[in-house]
Coordinates of N, CA, C and O in Angstrom, one line a residue:
M1 N 0.8 -1.2 0.0 CA 0.0 0.0 0.0 C 0.9 1.3 0.0 O 0.6 2.2 -0.8
I2 N 1.9 1.3 0.9 CA 2.8 2.4 0.9 C 3.5 2.6 -0.4 O 3.7 3.7 -0.9
K3 N 4.0 1.5 -1.0 CA 4.6 1.5 -2.3 C 3.7 2.1 -3.4 O 4.2 3.0 -4.2
N4 N 2.5 1.8 -3.4 CA 1.5 2.3 -4.4 C 1.3 3.8 -4.1 O 1.2 4.6 -5.1
S5 N 1.2 4.2 -2.9 CA 1.1 5.7 -2.6 C 2.3 6.5 -3.0 O 2.1 7.5 -3.6
I6 N 3.5 5.9 -2.8 CA 4.7 6.6 -3.2 C 4.7 6.7 -4.8 O 5.1 7.7 -5.3
L7 N 4.4 5.6 -5.4 CA 4.4 5.6 -6.9 C 3.4 6.6 -7.4 O 3.7 7.3 -8.4
M8 N 2.2 6.7 -6.9 CA 1.2 7.6 -7.3 C 1.6 9.1 -7.1 O 1.4 9.9 -7.9
L9 N 2.2 9.3 -5.9 CA 2.7 10.7 -5.6 C 3.8 11.0 -6.6 O 3.8 12.1 -7.2
T10 N 4.7 10.1 -6.9 CA 5.8 10.4 -7.9 C 5.2 10.7 -9.3 O 5.7 11.6 -9.9
L11 N 4.3 9.9 -9.7 CA 3.7 10.1 -11.0 C 3.0 11.4 -11.1 O 3.0 12.1 -12.1
S12 N 2.3 11.8 -10.0 CA 1.5 13.1 -10.1 C 2.5 14.2 -10.1 O 2.3 15.2 -10.8
L13 N 3.7 14.1 -9.4 CA 4.7 15.2 -9.5 C 5.3 15.3 -10.9 O 5.5 16.4 -11.4
V14 N 5.5 14.2 -11.5 CA 6.1 14.2 -12.9 C 5.1 14.8 -13.8 O 5.4 15.6 -14.6
V15 N 3.8 14.4 -13.8 CA 2.8 14.9 -14.7 C 2.7 16.4 -14.4 O 2.6 17.2 -15.4
T16 N 2.6 16.9 -13.2 CA 2.5 18.3 -12.9 C 3.7 19.1 -13.3 O 3.5 20.1 -13.9
S17 N 4.9 18.6 -13.1 CA 6.0 19.3 -13.5 C 6.2 19.4 -15.0 O 6.9 20.3 -15.6
C18 N 5.6 18.5 -15.8 CA 5.8 18.4 -17.2 C 4.7 19.2 -18.0 O 4.8 19.4 -19.2
S19 N 3.6 19.5 -17.3 CA 2.5 20.2 -18.0 C 2.9 21.6 -18.3 O 3.6 22.3 -17.6
L20 N 2.3 22.1 -19.4 CA 2.5 23.5 -19.8 C 1.4 24.4 -19.3 O 0.3 24.0 -19.3
S21 N 1.7 25.6 -19.0 CA 0.7 26.6 -18.6 C -0.2 26.9 -19.8 O 0.2 26.7 -21.0
K22 N -1.3 27.4 -19.5 CA -2.3 27.8 -20.6 C -1.6 28.9 -21.5 O -1.7 28.8 -22.7
N23 N -0.9 29.8 -20.9 CA -0.2 30.8 -21.7 C 0.8 30.3 -22.7 O 0.9 30.6 -23.8
V24 N 1.6 29.3 -22.2 CA 2.7 28.7 -23.0 C 2.0 27.9 -24.1 O 2.5 27.9 -25.3
R25 N 1.0 27.2 -23.8 CA 0.3 26.4 -24.9 C -0.2 27.3 -26.0 O -0.1 27.0 -27.1
E26 N -0.8 28.4 -25.6 CA -1.3 29.4 -26.5 C -0.2 30.0 -27.4 O -0.3 30.1 -28.6
E27 N 0.9 30.3 -26.8 CA 2.1 30.9 -27.5 C 2.6 29.8 -28.5 O 2.9 30.2 -29.6
R28 N 2.7 28.6 -28.1 CA 3.1 27.5 -29.0 C 2.2 27.4 -30.2 O 2.7 27.2 -31.3
K29 N 0.9 27.5 -30.0 CA -0.1 27.4 -31.1 C 0.1 28.5 -32.1 O 0.0 28.4 -33.3
I30 N 0.4 29.7 -31.5 CA 0.5 30.9 -32.4 C 1.8 30.8 -33.2 O 1.9 31.1 -34.4
I31 N 2.9 30.3 -32.5 CA 4.2 30.2 -33.2 C 4.2 29.1 -34.3 O 4.9 29.2 -35.3
N32 N 3.4 28.1 -34.1 CA 3.3 27.0 -35.0 C 3.1 27.5 -36.4 O 2.2 28.3 -36.7
G33 N 3.9 27.0 -37.4 CA 3.8 27.4 -38.8 C 5.0 28.0 -39.4 O 6.1 27.8 -38.9
N34 N 4.8 28.7 -40.5 CA 5.9 29.3 -41.3 C 6.1 30.8 -41.0 O 5.1 31.5 -41.1
W35 N 7.3 31.2 -40.8 CA 7.6 32.6 -40.5 C 8.7 33.1 -41.4 O 9.6 32.3 -41.8
I36 N 8.8 34.4 -41.7 CA 9.9 35.0 -42.4 C 10.5 36.0 -41.5 O 9.8 36.8 -40.9
L37 N 11.8 35.9 -41.3 CA 12.6 36.8 -40.5 C 12.8 38.1 -41.4 O 13.7 38.1 -42.3
E38 N 12.0 39.1 -41.2 CA 12.1 40.3 -42.1 C 13.3 41.2 -41.8 O 13.8 41.8 -42.7
N39 N 13.6 41.3 -40.5 CA 14.6 42.3 -40.1 C 15.4 41.8 -38.8 O 14.8 41.3 -37.9
V40 N 16.7 42.1 -38.9 CA 17.5 41.9 -37.7 C 18.1 43.3 -37.4 O 18.8 43.9 -38.2
G41 N 17.8 43.8 -36.2 CA 18.2 45.1 -35.8 C 18.9 45.1 -34.4 O 19.0 44.0 -33.8
Y42 N 19.5 46.2 -34.1 CA 20.3 46.3 -32.8 C 19.8 47.5 -32.0 O 19.6 48.6 -32.6
E43 N 19.7 47.4 -30.7 CA 19.3 48.4 -29.8 C 20.3 48.6 -28.7 O 21.1 47.7 -28.4
S44 N 20.2 49.8 -28.1 CA 21.0 50.1 -26.8 C 22.4 50.5 -27.1 O 23.2 50.6 -26.2
N45 N 22.8 50.6 -28.3 CA 24.2 51.0 -28.6 C 24.3 51.5 -30.0 O 23.7 50.9 -30.9
G46 N 25.0 52.7 -30.2 CA 25.1 53.2 -31.5 C 26.1 52.5 -32.4 O 26.9 51.7 -31.9
G47 N 26.1 52.8 -33.6 CA 27.1 52.3 -34.5 C 26.6 51.1 -35.4 O 25.4 50.8 -35.3
S48 N 27.4 50.6 -36.2 CA 27.0 49.5 -37.0 C 27.7 48.2 -36.5 O 28.8 48.3 -35.9
F49 N 27.1 47.1 -36.8 CA 27.6 45.9 -36.2 C 27.8 44.8 -37.3 O 27.0 44.8 -38.3
K50 N 28.8 44.0 -37.1 CA 28.9 42.8 -37.9 C 28.8 41.7 -36.9 O 29.6 41.5 -36.0
S51 N 27.7 41.0 -37.0 CA 27.3 40.0 -35.9 C 27.3 38.6 -36.5 O 26.9 38.4 -37.7
M52 N 27.7 37.6 -35.7 CA 27.5 36.2 -36.0 C 26.4 35.7 -35.1 O 26.5 35.7 -33.9
L53 N 25.3 35.3 -35.7 CA 24.1 34.9 -34.9 C 24.0 33.4 -34.8 O 24.2 32.7 -35.8
F54 N 23.7 32.9 -33.6 CA 23.6 31.5 -33.3 C 24.8 30.7 -33.8 O 24.6 29.5 -34.2
N55 N 25.9 31.2 -33.7 CA 27.2 30.6 -34.2 C 27.0 30.0 -35.6 O 27.5 28.9 -35.9
D56 N 26.3 30.7 -36.4 CA 25.9 30.2 -37.7 C 26.3 31.1 -38.9 O 27.1 30.7 -39.7
A57 N 25.8 32.3 -38.9 CA 26.0 33.2 -40.0 C 25.9 34.7 -39.6 O 25.4 35.0 -38.5
N58 N 26.4 35.6 -40.5 CA 26.3 37.0 -40.2 C 24.8 37.4 -40.1 O 23.9 36.8 -40.7
G59 N 24.5 38.4 -39.3 CA 23.2 38.8 -39.0 C 22.4 39.2 -40.3 O 21.2 38.8 -40.4
F60 N 23.1 39.8 -41.2 CA 22.3 40.2 -42.5 C 22.0 39.0 -43.3 O 21.0 39.0 -44.1
C61 N 22.7 37.9 -43.1 CA 22.3 36.6 -43.8 C 20.9 36.1 -43.4 O 20.3 35.4 -44.2
F62 N 20.5 36.4 -42.2 CA 19.3 35.9 -41.6 C 18.1 36.7 -42.2 O 17.0 36.2 -42.1
E63 N 18.3 37.9 -42.6 CA 17.2 38.6 -43.2 C 16.6 37.9 -44.4 O 17.4 37.6 -45.3
G64 N 15.3 37.6 -44.4 CA 14.7 36.9 -45.5 C 14.7 35.4 -45.3 O 14.2 34.6 -46.1
S65 N 15.3 35.0 -44.1 CA 15.3 33.5 -43.9 C 13.9 33.1 -43.5 O 13.1 33.8 -43.0
T66 N 13.6 31.8 -43.8 CA 12.3 31.2 -43.5 C 12.4 30.3 -42.3 O 13.4 29.5 -42.2
W67 N 11.5 30.4 -41.4 CA 11.5 29.6 -40.2 C 10.2 28.8 -40.1 O 9.2 29.3 -40.4
Y68 N 10.4 27.5 -39.8 CA 9.2 26.6 -39.7 C 9.2 26.0 -38.3 O 10.2 25.5 -37.8
F69 N 8.1 26.2 -37.6 CA 7.9 25.6 -36.2 C 6.8 24.6 -36.2 O 5.7 25.0 -36.6
L70 N 7.0 23.4 -35.8 CA 6.0 22.4 -35.7 C 5.7 22.1 -34.3 O 6.5 21.6 -33.5
E71 N 4.5 22.5 -33.8 CA 4.1 22.5 -32.4 C 4.0 21.1 -31.9 O 4.5 20.8 -30.8
N72 N 3.5 20.1 -32.6 CA 3.1 18.8 -32.0 C 4.3 18.0 -31.7 O 4.2 17.1 -30.8
N73 N 5.5 18.2 -32.3 CA 6.7 17.5 -31.8 C 7.9 18.4 -31.5 O 9.0 17.9 -31.3
S74 N 7.6 19.7 -31.4 CA 8.6 20.7 -31.0 C 9.9 20.7 -31.9 O 11.0 21.0 -31.5
T75 N 9.7 20.4 -33.2 CA 10.8 20.5 -34.1 C 10.5 21.6 -35.2 O 9.5 22.1 -35.2
G76 N 11.5 21.8 -36.0 CA 11.3 22.8 -37.0 C 12.7 23.0 -37.7 O 13.6 22.2 -37.7
S77 N 12.7 24.1 -38.4 CA 14.0 24.4 -39.2 C 14.0 25.9 -39.5 O 12.9 26.6 -39.4
Y78 N 15.1 26.4 -39.9 CA 15.2 27.7 -40.6 C 16.1 27.5 -41.8 O 17.0 26.7 -41.8
T79 N 15.8 28.3 -42.8 CA 16.6 28.2 -44.0 C 17.1 29.6 -44.4 O 16.3 30.6 -44.5
I80 N 18.4 29.7 -44.5 CA 19.0 30.9 -44.9 C 19.1 31.0 -46.4 O 19.6 30.0 -47.0
P81 N 18.6 32.1 -47.0 CA 18.7 32.1 -48.5 C 20.2 32.3 -49.0 O 21.0 32.8 -48.3
T82 N 20.4 31.7 -50.2 CA 21.7 31.8 -50.8 C 21.7 33.1 -51.7 O 21.6 33.0 -52.9
T83 N 21.8 34.2 -51.1 CA 21.8 35.5 -51.8 C 23.1 36.0 -52.3 O 23.2 36.7 -53.2
N84 N 24.2 35.6 -51.6 CA 25.5 36.0 -52.0 C 26.6 35.0 -51.4 O 26.2 34.1 -50.7
S85 N 27.8 35.2 -51.8 CA 28.8 34.2 -51.4 C 29.2 34.3 -49.9 O 29.8 33.4 -49.4
V86 N 28.8 35.4 -49.2 CA 29.2 35.5 -47.8 C 28.2 34.6 -46.9 O 28.7 34.1 -45.9
C87 N 27.0 34.5 -47.4 CA 26.0 33.7 -46.6 C 26.0 32.2 -47.0 O 25.9 31.9 -48.1
S88 N 26.2 31.4 -46.0 CA 26.2 29.9 -46.2 C 24.7 29.5 -46.1 O 24.2 29.2 -45.1
G89 N 24.0 29.5 -47.3 CA 22.6 29.2 -47.3 C 22.3 27.8 -47.0 O 23.2 26.9 -46.9
G90 N 21.0 27.5 -46.8 CA 20.6 26.1 -46.6 C 19.7 26.0 -45.3 O 19.6 27.0 -44.6
A91 N 19.2 24.8 -45.1 CA 18.3 24.5 -44.0 C 19.1 24.0 -42.8 O 20.1 23.3 -42.9
R92 N 18.6 24.4 -41.6 CA 19.2 24.0 -40.3 C 18.0 23.4 -39.5 O 17.0 24.1 -39.4
N93 N 18.1 22.2 -39.0 CA 17.0 21.6 -38.2 C 17.1 22.0 -36.7 O 18.3 22.1 -36.2
I94 N 16.0 22.3 -36.1 CA 16.0 22.7 -34.7 C 14.9 22.0 -33.9 O 14.0 21.4 -34.5
R95 N 15.1 21.9 -32.6 CA 14.1 21.5 -31.6 C 13.9 22.8 -30.8 O 14.8 23.5 -30.4
W96 N 12.6 23.1 -30.6 CA 12.3 24.4 -30.0 C 11.2 24.2 -28.9 O 10.5 23.2 -28.8
S97 N 11.1 25.2 -28.0 CA 10.1 25.2 -27.0 C 9.9 26.6 -26.5 O 10.7 27.5 -26.8
V98 N 8.9 26.8 -25.7 CA 8.7 28.1 -25.0 C 8.9 27.9 -23.6 O 8.3 27.0 -22.9
L99 N 9.7 28.8 -23.0 CA 10.1 28.7 -21.6 C 9.3 29.8 -20.9 O 9.5 31.0 -21.2
E100 N 8.5 29.4 -19.9 CA 7.7 30.4 -19.2 C 8.6 31.2 -18.2 O 9.4 30.6 -17.6
N101 N 8.4 32.5 -18.2 CA 9.2 33.4 -17.3 C 8.2 34.2 -16.5 O 7.6 35.2 -17.1
E102 N 8.0 33.9 -15.3 CA 7.0 34.6 -14.5 C 7.4 36.0 -14.2 O 6.6 36.9 -13.8
N103 N 8.7 36.4 -14.4 CA 9.2 37.7 -14.0 C 9.4 38.6 -15.3 O 9.9 39.7 -15.2
G104 N 8.9 38.2 -16.4 CA 9.1 39.0 -17.6 C 8.6 38.3 -18.8 O 7.7 37.5 -18.7
N105 N 9.2 38.5 -19.9 CA 8.8 37.9 -21.2 C 9.2 36.4 -21.2 O 10.2 36.0 -20.8
D106 N 8.2 35.6 -21.7 CA 8.5 34.2 -22.0 C 9.6 34.2 -23.0 O 9.9 35.1 -23.7
K107 N 10.3 33.0 -23.1 CA 11.4 32.9 -24.0 C 11.1 31.8 -25.0 O 10.6 30.7 -24.7
L108 N 11.5 32.0 -26.3 CA 11.6 31.0 -27.3 C 13.0 30.4 -27.2 O 14.0 31.2 -27.3
Q109 N 13.1 29.1 -27.1 CA 14.5 28.6 -27.0 C 14.6 27.5 -28.1 O 13.6 26.8 -28.4
F110 N 15.8 27.3 -28.6 CA 16.0 26.3 -29.6 C 17.4 25.8 -29.6 O 18.3 26.4 -29.1
K111 N 17.6 24.6 -30.1 CA 18.9 24.0 -30.3 C 18.9 23.2 -31.6 O 17.9 22.8 -32.1
Y112 N 20.1 23.0 -32.1 CA 20.3 22.3 -33.4 C 20.1 20.8 -33.2 O 20.6 20.2 -32.2
I113 N 19.4 20.2 -34.2 CA 19.3 18.7 -34.2 C 19.7 18.2 -35.6 O 19.7 19.0 -36.6
D114 N 20.0 16.9 -35.7 CA 20.3 16.4 -37.0 C 19.0 15.8 -37.6 O 17.9 16.0 -37.1
E115 N 19.1 15.1 -38.8 CA 18.0 14.6 -39.5 C 17.2 13.6 -38.7 O 16.0 13.3 -38.9
K116 N 17.9 12.9 -37.7 CA 17.3 11.9 -36.9 C 16.7 12.5 -35.6 O 16.4 11.8 -34.7
K117 N 16.7 13.8 -35.5 CA 16.2 14.6 -34.4 C 17.1 14.4 -33.1 O 16.6 14.5 -32.0
K118 N 18.3 14.1 -33.3 CA 19.3 14.0 -32.2 C 20.0 15.4 -32.0 O 20.4 16.0 -33.0
D119 N 20.3 15.8 -30.8 CA 21.0 17.0 -30.5 C 22.4 17.0 -31.2 O 23.1 16.0 -31.0
I120 N 22.7 18.1 -31.8 CA 24.0 18.1 -32.4 C 25.1 18.6 -31.4 O 26.2 18.0 -31.4
Y121 N 24.8 19.6 -30.6 CA 25.8 20.1 -29.7 C 25.5 19.9 -28.3 O 25.8 20.7 -27.4
G122 N 24.8 18.8 -27.9 CA 24.5 18.5 -26.6 C 23.5 19.5 -26.0 O 22.5 19.7 -26.6
R123 N 23.8 20.1 -24.9 CA 22.9 21.0 -24.2 C 23.0 22.4 -24.6 O 22.4 23.3 -24.1
T124 N 23.8 22.7 -25.7 CA 24.0 24.1 -26.2 C 22.7 24.5 -27.0 O 22.3 23.8 -27.9
G125 N 22.2 25.7 -26.7 CA 21.1 26.2 -27.4 C 21.0 27.7 -27.2 O 21.9 28.3 -26.7
Y126 N 19.9 28.3 -27.6 CA 19.7 29.7 -27.6 C 18.3 30.1 -27.1 O 17.4 29.4 -27.3
R127 N 18.3 31.2 -26.3 CA 17.0 31.7 -25.7 C 16.8 33.1 -26.2 O 17.7 34.0 -26.1
L128 N 15.6 33.4 -26.6 CA 15.2 34.7 -27.1 C 14.0 35.2 -26.4 O 13.0 34.4 -26.3
D129 N 14.0 36.4 -25.9 CA 12.8 36.9 -25.2 C 11.7 37.1 -26.3 O 11.9 37.6 -27.4
I130 N 10.5 36.7 -26.0 CA 9.3 37.0 -26.8 C 8.8 38.3 -26.4 O 8.1 38.5 -25.4
V131 N 9.1 39.3 -27.2 CA 8.7 40.7 -26.9 C 7.3 40.9 -27.3 O 6.5 41.5 -26.6
S132 N 6.9 40.4 -28.5 CA 5.5 40.5 -28.9 C 5.2 39.3 -29.8 O 6.1 38.8 -30.5
L133 N 3.9 38.9 -29.8 CA 3.5 37.8 -30.5 C 2.0 37.9 -30.9 O 1.2 38.1 -30.0
S134 N 1.7 37.8 -32.2 CA 0.3 37.8 -32.7 C 0.2 36.8 -33.7 O 1.2 36.1 -34.1
A135 N -0.9 36.6 -34.3 CA -1.2 35.6 -35.4 C -0.3 36.0 -36.6 O -0.1 35.1 -37.4
S136 N 0.1 37.2 -36.8 CA 0.8 37.6 -38.0 C 2.2 38.2 -37.8 O 3.0 38.3 -38.7
Q137 N 2.5 38.5 -36.5 CA 3.8 39.2 -36.3 C 4.5 38.6 -35.0 O 3.7 38.2 -34.1
M138 N 5.8 38.5 -35.0 CA 6.5 38.1 -33.8 C 7.8 38.9 -33.7 O 8.5 39.0 -34.7
T139 N 8.1 39.4 -32.5 CA 9.3 40.1 -32.3 C 10.1 39.4 -31.1 O 9.5 39.2 -30.1
L140 N 11.3 39.0 -31.4 CA 12.1 38.3 -30.4 C 13.3 39.2 -30.1 O 13.8 40.0 -31.0
K141 N 13.9 39.1 -29.0 CA 15.1 39.9 -28.6 C 16.1 39.1 -27.8 O 15.7 38.3 -26.9
S142 N 17.4 39.2 -28.0 CA 18.4 38.6 -27.2 C 19.4 39.7 -26.8 O 19.7 40.6 -27.6
D143 N 19.8 39.6 -25.6 CA 20.8 40.6 -25.0 C 22.2 40.0 -25.0 O 22.4 38.9 -24.6
V144 N 23.1 40.8 -25.6 CA 24.5 40.3 -25.6 C 25.4 41.5 -25.2 O 24.9 42.6 -25.1
N145 N 26.7 41.2 -25.0 CA 27.6 42.2 -24.7 C 28.6 42.4 -25.9 O 29.1 41.4 -26.4
V146 N 28.9 43.6 -26.2 CA 29.8 43.9 -27.3 C 30.9 44.9 -26.7 O 30.5 46.0 -26.3
D147 N 32.1 44.4 -26.6 CA 33.1 45.2 -25.9 C 32.7 45.7 -24.6 O 33.0 46.9 -24.2
G148 N 32.0 44.9 -23.8 CA 31.6 45.2 -22.4 C 30.4 46.1 -22.3 O 29.9 46.4 -21.3
S149 N 29.8 46.4 -23.5 CA 28.5 47.2 -23.5 C 27.3 46.4 -23.9 O 27.5 45.6 -24.8
P150 N 26.2 46.6 -23.2 CA 25.0 45.7 -23.6 C 24.4 46.2 -25.0 O 24.4 47.4 -25.3
V151 N 24.0 45.2 -25.7 CA 23.4 45.4 -27.0 C 22.2 44.4 -27.1 O 22.4 43.2 -26.7
S152 N 21.1 44.8 -27.6 CA 20.0 43.9 -27.8 C 19.9 43.6 -29.3 O 19.8 44.6 -30.1
V153 N 19.8 42.4 -29.7 CA 19.6 42.0 -31.1 C 18.1 41.7 -31.2 O 17.5 40.9 -30.4
V154 N 17.4 42.4 -32.1 CA 16.0 42.3 -32.3 C 15.6 41.6 -33.6 O 16.1 42.0 -34.6
Y155 N 14.8 40.6 -33.5 CA 14.4 39.8 -34.7 C 12.9 40.1 -34.9 O 12.1 39.8 -34.1
K156 N 12.6 40.6 -36.1 CA 11.2 40.8 -36.5 C 10.7 39.9 -37.5 O 11.3 39.9 -38.6
F157 N 9.7 39.1 -37.2 CA 9.2 38.0 -38.1 C 7.8 38.4 -38.5 O 7.0 39.1 -37.8
S158 N 7.4 37.9 -39.7 CA 6.0 38.0 -40.2 C 5.6 36.6 -40.5 O 6.4 35.8 -41.1
K159 N 4.3 36.2 -40.3 CA 3.9 34.9 -40.6 C 3.5 34.8 -42.0 O 2.9 35.7 -42.6
Q160 N 3.8 33.6 -42.6 CA 3.4 33.4 -44.0 C 2.0 32.9 -44.1 O 1.5 32.3 -43.3

């Protein structure tokens, strides 16, 4: 009897800890689908920047990239267009999720996966603040340091 009670308590804790809040479920439903990254901008610091985003490509290479998010299995991809010789175009597979943040903006997080949906770099991934999200527009932001000064990278998406 005690074994059964401990087992039931353990199962209920696992189920409770794995469930998503109503807000996160709604955000995942809105994010689900195809998006175009229209603009990559920079805030909080003057000047022009040459940036390497997600350890992948220069920031300007991401403009016009298409992003696909599949809610039911938390996978997706983004494709960088081959517009010039500087940008290494092509598709990158990702696993994504929404991380609830009770003290501010929820975060969209992703990491790279291979064709078999296995993590490529282990626990390495990226988190972006969800600044705004609607059925047609999404703005994400990540804060970084450039020469000791804070800079925010802002990603503006439109839904296809």
